[in-house]
Coordinates of C-alpha atoms in Angstrom, one line a residue:
M231 CA 74.4 15.6 51.6
D232 CA 75.5 18.3 49.2
Q233 CA 77.4 15.7 46.8
E234 CA 74.3 13.2 47.0
D235 CA 72.2 13.1 43.5
R236 CA 68.6 14.2 44.0
I237 CA 66.1 12.2 42.2
A238 CA 62.8 12.7 41.1
L239 CA 60.7 9.6 40.4
F240 CA 57.9 9.3 37.7
L241 CA 55.9 6.0 37.3
D242 CA 53.8 4.9 34.5
Y243 CA 51.8 3.0 36.8
E244 CA 49.6 1.0 34.3
N245 CA 52.6 0.2 32.2
L246 CA 54.6 -0.9 34.9
A247 CA 51.9 -3.2 37.1
L248 CA 50.4 -4.6 34.3
G249 CA 53.7 -5.8 32.7
A250 CA 54.6 -7.1 36.1
R251 CA 51.6 -9.4 36.3
D252 CA 51.4 -10.3 32.8
H253 CA 55.2 -11.7 32.7
R254 CA 55.7 -12.9 36.3
G255 CA 52.8 -15.1 36.4
G256 CA 50.2 -12.8 37.9
A257 CA 52.1 -11.7 40.7
D258 CA 51.5 -8.3 42.5
F259 CA 53.7 -5.4 41.8
D260 CA 56.0 -4.7 44.7
F261 CA 57.5 -0.8 44.7
R262 CA 60.1 -1.6 47.4
P263 CA 62.7 -3.4 45.3
I264 CA 62.6 0.1 43.3
A265 CA 62.8 2.2 46.2
D266 CA 65.6 0.3 47.6
A267 CA 67.6 0.4 44.3
L268 CA 67.2 4.4 44.1
A269 CA 68.3 4.7 47.8
E270 CA 71.5 3.4 46.5
R271 CA 71.8 5.9 43.8
G272 CA 70.9 9.0 45.8
R273 CA 67.9 10.8 47.7
V274 CA 64.7 10.5 46.0
V275 CA 63.1 13.8 46.7
V276 CA 59.9 13.5 44.3
R277 CA 57.7 10.5 43.9
R278 CA 55.0 10.4 41.6
A279 CA 53.0 7.6 40.2
Y280 CA 50.3 8.1 37.1
A281 CA 47.2 6.1 36.6
D282 CA 43.4 5.9 36.9
W283 CA 43.3 4.7 40.4
S284 CA 39.9 3.1 40.5
Y285 CA 41.7 0.2 38.6
F286 CA 44.4 -0.1 40.9
D287 CA 42.7 0.2 44.6
E288 CA 45.1 -2.1 46.5
D289 CA 48.1 -1.1 44.8
R290 CA 47.0 2.4 46.1
R291 CA 47.3 1.6 49.4
M292 CA 50.7 0.0 48.8
L293 CA 52.1 3.4 46.9
T294 CA 50.6 5.6 49.8
R295 CA 52.4 4.1 52.3
S296 CA 55.3 4.1 50.3
H297 CA 55.2 8.1 50.0
V298 CA 54.4 8.2 46.4
E299 CA 52.2 11.0 45.4
L300 CA 49.3 9.5 43.5
I301 CA 48.5 11.7 40.4
E302 CA 44.8 10.7 39.3
I303 CA 44.2 10.4 35.4
P304 CA 40.3 9.8 34.9
Q305 CA 39.1 7.0 32.8
R306 CA 38.6 7.6 29.2
M307 CA 38.1 5.3 26.1
G308 CA 40.9 3.3 24.8
A309 CA 44.0 4.9 23.8
S310 CA 43.3 8.5 24.9
R311 CA 43.2 7.5 28.6
K312 CA 46.8 6.1 28.3
N313 CA 47.9 9.2 26.2
A314 CA 46.4 11.3 28.9
A315 CA 48.7 9.6 31.6
D316 CA 51.6 9.9 29.3
I317 CA 51.6 13.6 28.4
K318 CA 50.7 14.7 32.3
M319 CA 53.8 12.8 33.1
A320 CA 56.1 14.2 30.4
V321 CA 54.7 17.8 31.2
D322 CA 55.3 17.2 35.0
A323 CA 58.9 16.0 34.3
I324 CA 60.0 18.9 31.9
E325 CA 58.2 21.2 34.1
L326 CA 60.3 19.9 37.0
A327 CA 63.4 20.0 35.2
F328 CA 63.3 23.6 34.6
E329 CA 61.7 24.7 38.0
R330 CA 64.2 22.5 40.6
D331 CA 67.8 22.9 39.1
Y332 CA 69.1 20.8 42.4
I333 CA 67.1 17.6 40.9
S334 CA 69.9 16.0 39.1
T335 CA 68.4 12.3 38.0
F336 CA 65.3 11.6 36.7
V337 CA 63.5 8.4 37.1
I338 CA 61.3 7.0 34.2
C339 CA 59.2 3.9 35.1
S340 CA 58.4 2.9 32.2
G341 CA 58.7 0.2 29.1
D342 CA 57.0 2.4 26.6
S343 CA 58.9 3.8 23.8
D344 CA 56.7 6.8 23.7
F345 CA 58.9 8.1 26.6
T346 CA 62.2 8.3 24.4
P347 CA 61.8 11.8 23.6
L348 CA 61.3 12.7 27.3
V349 CA 64.5 11.0 27.9
H350 CA 66.4 12.7 25.1
K351 CA 65.1 16.2 26.2
L352 CA 65.8 15.7 29.7
R353 CA 69.3 14.4 29.2
E354 CA 69.5 17.4 26.6
L355 CA 69.0 19.5 30.0
N356 CA 72.0 17.9 31.7
K357 CA 70.0 15.4 33.8
R358 CA 70.6 12.1 34.2
V359 CA 68.1 9.7 33.3
I360 CA 67.5 6.0 34.6
G361 CA 64.9 3.8 32.9
V362 CA 62.7 1.0 35.0
G363 CA 60.8 -1.3 33.0
V364 CA 59.3 -4.9 33.0
E365 CA 61.7 -7.0 30.7
G366 CA 59.2 -8.7 28.6
S367 CA 57.2 -5.5 28.1
T368 CA 59.8 -3.0 27.2
S369 CA 60.4 -1.7 24.1
A370 CA 63.9 -2.1 22.8
L371 CA 64.4 1.6 21.9
L372 CA 64.0 2.9 25.6
P373 CA 66.7 1.3 27.3
P374 CA 69.5 2.7 24.9
A375 CA 68.4 6.3 25.2
C376 CA 69.0 6.3 29.5
D377 CA 71.9 6.9 31.3
E378 CA 71.0 3.6 33.0
F379 CA 68.3 1.3 32.6
L380 CA 66.8 -1.1 35.3
Y381 CA 64.7 -4.2 34.6
Y382 CA 62.4 -4.6 37.5
D383 CA 62.6 -8.6 37.0
R384 CA 65.9 -8.5 38.2
L385 CA 66.0 -5.8 41.0
E386 CA 67.2 -7.0 44.3
G387 CA 64.7 -8.3 46.6
L388 CA 62.7 -9.5 43.9
D389 CA 61.6 -13.0 44.0
I390 CA 60.2 -15.0 41.1
P391 CA 56.6 -16.6 42.1
P392 CA 54.8 -19.6 41.2
P393 CA 52.1 -18.7 38.4
R394 CA 48.7 -18.1 39.8
S395 CA 45.5 -16.7 38.1
Q396 CA 45.6 -13.0 37.5
R397 CA 43.2 -10.7 38.7
A398 CA 40.8 -8.6 36.3
R399 CA 42.6 -5.9 34.9
P400 CA 42.5 -3.6 32.1
T401 CA 45.1 -4.9 29.6
R402 CA 46.5 -3.2 26.6
Q403 CA 48.8 -5.1 24.4
V404 CA 52.9 -4.9 24.2
G405 CA 54.8 -6.0 21.7
A406 CA 58.3 -7.2 23.0
N407 CA 60.1 -10.5 23.2
Q408 CA 59.8 -12.4 26.3
R409 CA 63.5 -14.1 27.4
P410 CA 63.4 -17.4 29.2
P411 CA 62.3 -17.0 32.8
E412 CA 64.7 -17.1 35.6
P413 CA 63.2 -19.4 38.1
E414 CA 64.0 -19.2 42.1
P415 CA 63.9 -22.4 43.6
E416 CA 61.4 -22.0 46.6
P417 CA 62.3 -18.4 46.8
E418 CA 62.7 -16.8 50.5
V419 CA 59.6 -14.5 50.1
D420 CA 59.1 -11.8 52.5
R421 CA 55.7 -12.1 53.0
R422 CA 55.0 -9.1 55.0
P423 CA 52.5 -6.2 53.9
A424 CA 53.9 -3.8 51.6
G425 CA 56.0 -0.9 52.9
E426 CA 56.1 -2.8 56.5
E427 CA 59.7 -3.5 57.9
P428 CA 61.5 -6.5 59.0
G429 CA 61.6 -7.2 62.7
R430 CA 64.2 -5.9 64.8
G431 CA 66.8 -7.5 66.9
D432 CA 68.0 -10.5 64.0
V433 CA 71.7 -9.7 63.5
D434 CA 71.2 -12.6 60.6
T435 CA 68.5 -10.3 58.8
L436 CA 70.9 -7.5 59.3
A437 CA 73.5 -9.1 57.6
V438 CA 71.6 -9.7 54.7
L439 CA 70.4 -6.2 54.5
V440 CA 74.1 -4.7 54.8
A441 CA 75.5 -7.5 52.5
Q442 CA 73.0 -6.4 49.9
T443 CA 73.6 -2.9 50.0
V444 CA 77.0 -3.0 50.0
A445 CA 76.4 -5.0 46.9
G446 CA 74.2 -2.7 45.1
L447 CA 76.1 0.4 46.2
Q448 CA 79.3 -1.2 44.4
G449 CA 77.5 -2.1 41.4
S450 CA 75.8 1.3 40.8
A451 CA 78.0 3.9 42.3
N452 CA 81.4 5.1 41.3
G453 CA 84.3 5.3 44.1
E454 CA 84.6 3.2 47.3
V455 CA 81.8 2.6 49.8
T456 CA 82.5 4.1 52.8
A457 CA 80.9 3.5 56.4
S458 CA 79.0 6.8 56.4
R459 CA 78.1 6.2 52.8
L460 CA 76.3 2.7 53.8
K461 CA 74.9 3.9 56.9
R462 CA 73.2 6.9 54.6
T463 CA 71.7 4.3 52.2
L464 CA 70.3 2.1 55.1
L465 CA 68.6 5.0 56.6
R466 CA 67.2 5.9 53.0
K467 CA 66.0 2.2 52.8
D468 CA 64.6 2.5 56.2
P469 CA 64.8 5.5 57.9
T470 CA 64.1 4.0 61.5
F471 CA 67.2 1.7 61.0
S472 CA 69.3 2.1 64.0
E473 CA 72.6 -0.3 65.0
S474 CA 71.3 -0.1 68.7
D475 CA 68.5 -2.1 67.9
Y476 CA 70.8 -5.2 67.2
G477 CA 72.8 -4.6 70.5
F478 CA 75.8 -2.3 69.0
R479 CA 76.6 1.0 70.6
T480 CA 78.2 2.5 67.3
F481 CA 77.9 1.7 63.4
G482 CA 81.3 1.2 63.6
E483 CA 81.3 -1.7 66.1
L484 CA 78.3 -3.3 64.1
L485 CA 80.6 -3.3 61.2
R486 CA 83.6 -4.9 63.0
H487 CA 81.1 -7.1 64.0
L488 CA 80.1 -8.2 60.6
A489 CA 83.6 -8.1 59.2
E490 CA 84.4 -10.9 62.3
R491 CA 81.5 -13.2 60.5
T492 CA 83.2 -12.5 57.2
V493 CA 80.0 -10.8 55.8
V494 CA 82.1 -7.5 55.3
E495 CA 85.7 -6.8 54.9
L496 CA 86.9 -3.4 55.9
A497 CA 90.0 -1.3 54.9
E498 CA 91.4 2.2 55.7
G499 CA 89.3 4.6 54.4
P500 CA 89.7 8.4 53.2
A501 CA 89.0 9.9 56.4
K502 CA 89.9 8.7 60.1
G503 CA 86.9 6.9 61.5
D504 CA 85.0 6.2 58.1
P505 CA 86.4 2.9 56.6
E506 CA 85.8 1.5 53.3
V507 CA 83.6 -1.3 53.6
S508 CA 83.2 -4.3 50.7
L509 CA 82.4 -7.6 50.3
P510 CA 84.9 -10.5 50.8
E511 CA 86.1 -11.2 47.2
H512 CA 87.7 -14.8 48.9
G513 CA 86.9 -17.0 51.9
D514 CA 83.4 -17.7 52.4
R515 CA 82.3 -17.2 48.6
E516 CA 84.8 -19.6 47.5
V517 CA 83.6 -21.9 50.2
A518 CA 80.0 -21.6 48.9
F519 CA 81.1 -22.1 45.6
G520 CA 82.9 -25.5 46.3
L521 CA 79.6 -26.2 48.5
L522 CA 77.5 -25.8 45.4
R523 CA 79.8 -27.5 43.0
G524 CA 79.9 -30.7 45.6
V525 CA 76.1 -31.0 45.7
V526 CA 75.8 -30.9 42.0
A527 CA 78.4 -33.4 41.7
D528 CA 77.0 -35.7 44.0
L529 CA 73.2 -35.1 42.5
G530 CA 74.5 -35.3 38.8
S531 CA 76.9 -38.6 39.2
G532 CA 78.3 -39.9 36.2
G533 CA 78.0 -36.4 34.3
N534 CA 74.1 -35.8 34.3
P535 CA 73.0 -32.2 34.5
V536 CA 71.1 -31.2 37.7
A537 CA 68.0 -29.0 37.3
L538 CA 68.2 -25.4 39.2
S539 CA 64.8 -25.6 40.8
G540 CA 65.2 -27.4 44.3
L541 CA 68.8 -27.5 44.2
K542 CA 68.8 -24.6 46.7
N543 CA 67.2 -27.0 49.3
Q544 CA 69.8 -29.8 48.4
V545 CA 72.4 -27.1 49.3
R546 CA 70.6 -26.1 52.6
R547 CA 70.8 -30.0 53.5
A548 CA 74.4 -30.1 53.2
R549 CA 74.7 -26.7 55.0
P550 CA 72.0 -25.3 56.9
D551 CA 73.0 -22.2 57.3
F552 CA 73.5 -21.1 53.6
S553 CA 72.5 -17.9 52.2
E554 CA 73.2 -16.5 48.9
K555 CA 71.9 -13.1 50.5
K556 CA 74.8 -13.1 53.1
L557 CA 77.3 -13.2 50.5
G558 CA 75.8 -10.2 48.6
Y559 CA 73.5 -12.0 45.6
R560 CA 70.1 -11.1 45.3
S561 CA 69.0 -14.4 44.5
F562 CA 70.3 -18.1 44.3
L563 CA 70.2 -17.9 40.2
Q564 CA 72.7 -15.1 40.5
F565 CA 74.8 -16.9 42.8
C566 CA 75.0 -20.1 40.2
K567 CA 75.7 -17.5 37.5
A568 CA 78.6 -16.1 39.5
A569 CA 79.8 -19.8 40.3
A570 CA 79.9 -20.6 36.6
T571 CA 81.7 -17.3 35.7
A572 CA 84.3 -18.3 38.1
G573 CA 84.7 -21.4 36.0
V574 CA 83.3 -23.6 39.0
L575 CA 80.3 -25.2 37.1
D576 CA 78.5 -25.0 33.8
L577 CA 74.9 -23.4 33.9
R578 CA 72.8 -23.2 30.6
W579 CA 69.0 -23.0 29.9
S580 CA 67.2 -25.5 28.5
P581 CA 64.0 -25.2 26.9
E582 CA 63.1 -29.1 26.9
A583 CA 63.3 -28.9 30.9
D584 CA 62.0 -25.5 31.0
D585 CA 64.7 -25.0 33.5
Y586 CA 68.7 -24.3 34.2
L587 CA 70.7 -27.1 34.3
L588 CA 74.1 -27.3 36.0
T589 CA 76.9 -30.0 35.6
T590 CA 80.5 -29.8 36.9
Q591 CA 83.3 -29.1 34.7
T592 CA 85.6 -31.9 33.9

């Protein structure tokens, strides 16, 4: 544990939550994808969110269940209220940087360029800084200042919902160009309340969780992903996790079972009894790419493009047990992009169709 990063998380909640609602069809802000992404990067020891919580009553309950400390910024007029929250958050972050030497990473959740000087100062103090912001409302100045920047819209486990009317909320204008949306056709939405854990005993659900976690660790961490590291990350995502709930005596037995199902691959690790865990580079993934290409070819006979919306249902008609998440992809769109990168098919955004279009390569 001594070699793990200690993380302090600071949320400019009004910026993040309103940005998510404005640019994601009025969808509620979900803290869990951020928590999961940070669990793959280290141990979060401080969680603080800053806002006038009278405007975010339902969100307050969701954050409390996730053990986030709520810092109250009383309502003031216009920009003064915004500045009060920003200044309080910056002061607390700098104070923590000086008082807690063991904190190595600061996470600033905001798309506001006003936090750029704070990021520079934290890095000057030899702290690693990760930014988190909504893609459509993040200033172009903030991401380059950070060591790593995560767009909330792209986080694993976050589905793109259908548009719906927005609740009345205080708004403030943000000036960033919105990129074309990335639609998820009929996503597998997790409809349980925020902070509530999935049902136990479902090995298919476990396979998805392990594959997503390994993919996240491979994408965000240096070095190999060992079984012990994977187990620690799963426990950070869900402190009640236990392989015995799924009928396995040890974590190694669980991994061997998933390896037999080609969910993961195991190789000799740096220590005896601690194998290296990775996602299969071939096998099922190539089969899935072939399945996708076949479905697109059938639907687009004569070289006609096929829309991404509804395509996942067609793939499942051909193979009912298909799940891109078991292959380590956070969404069906990401799976299709990987297939396009591998040269299996062509994928492009069409403003006329307001959708992604896929065609098989000739």
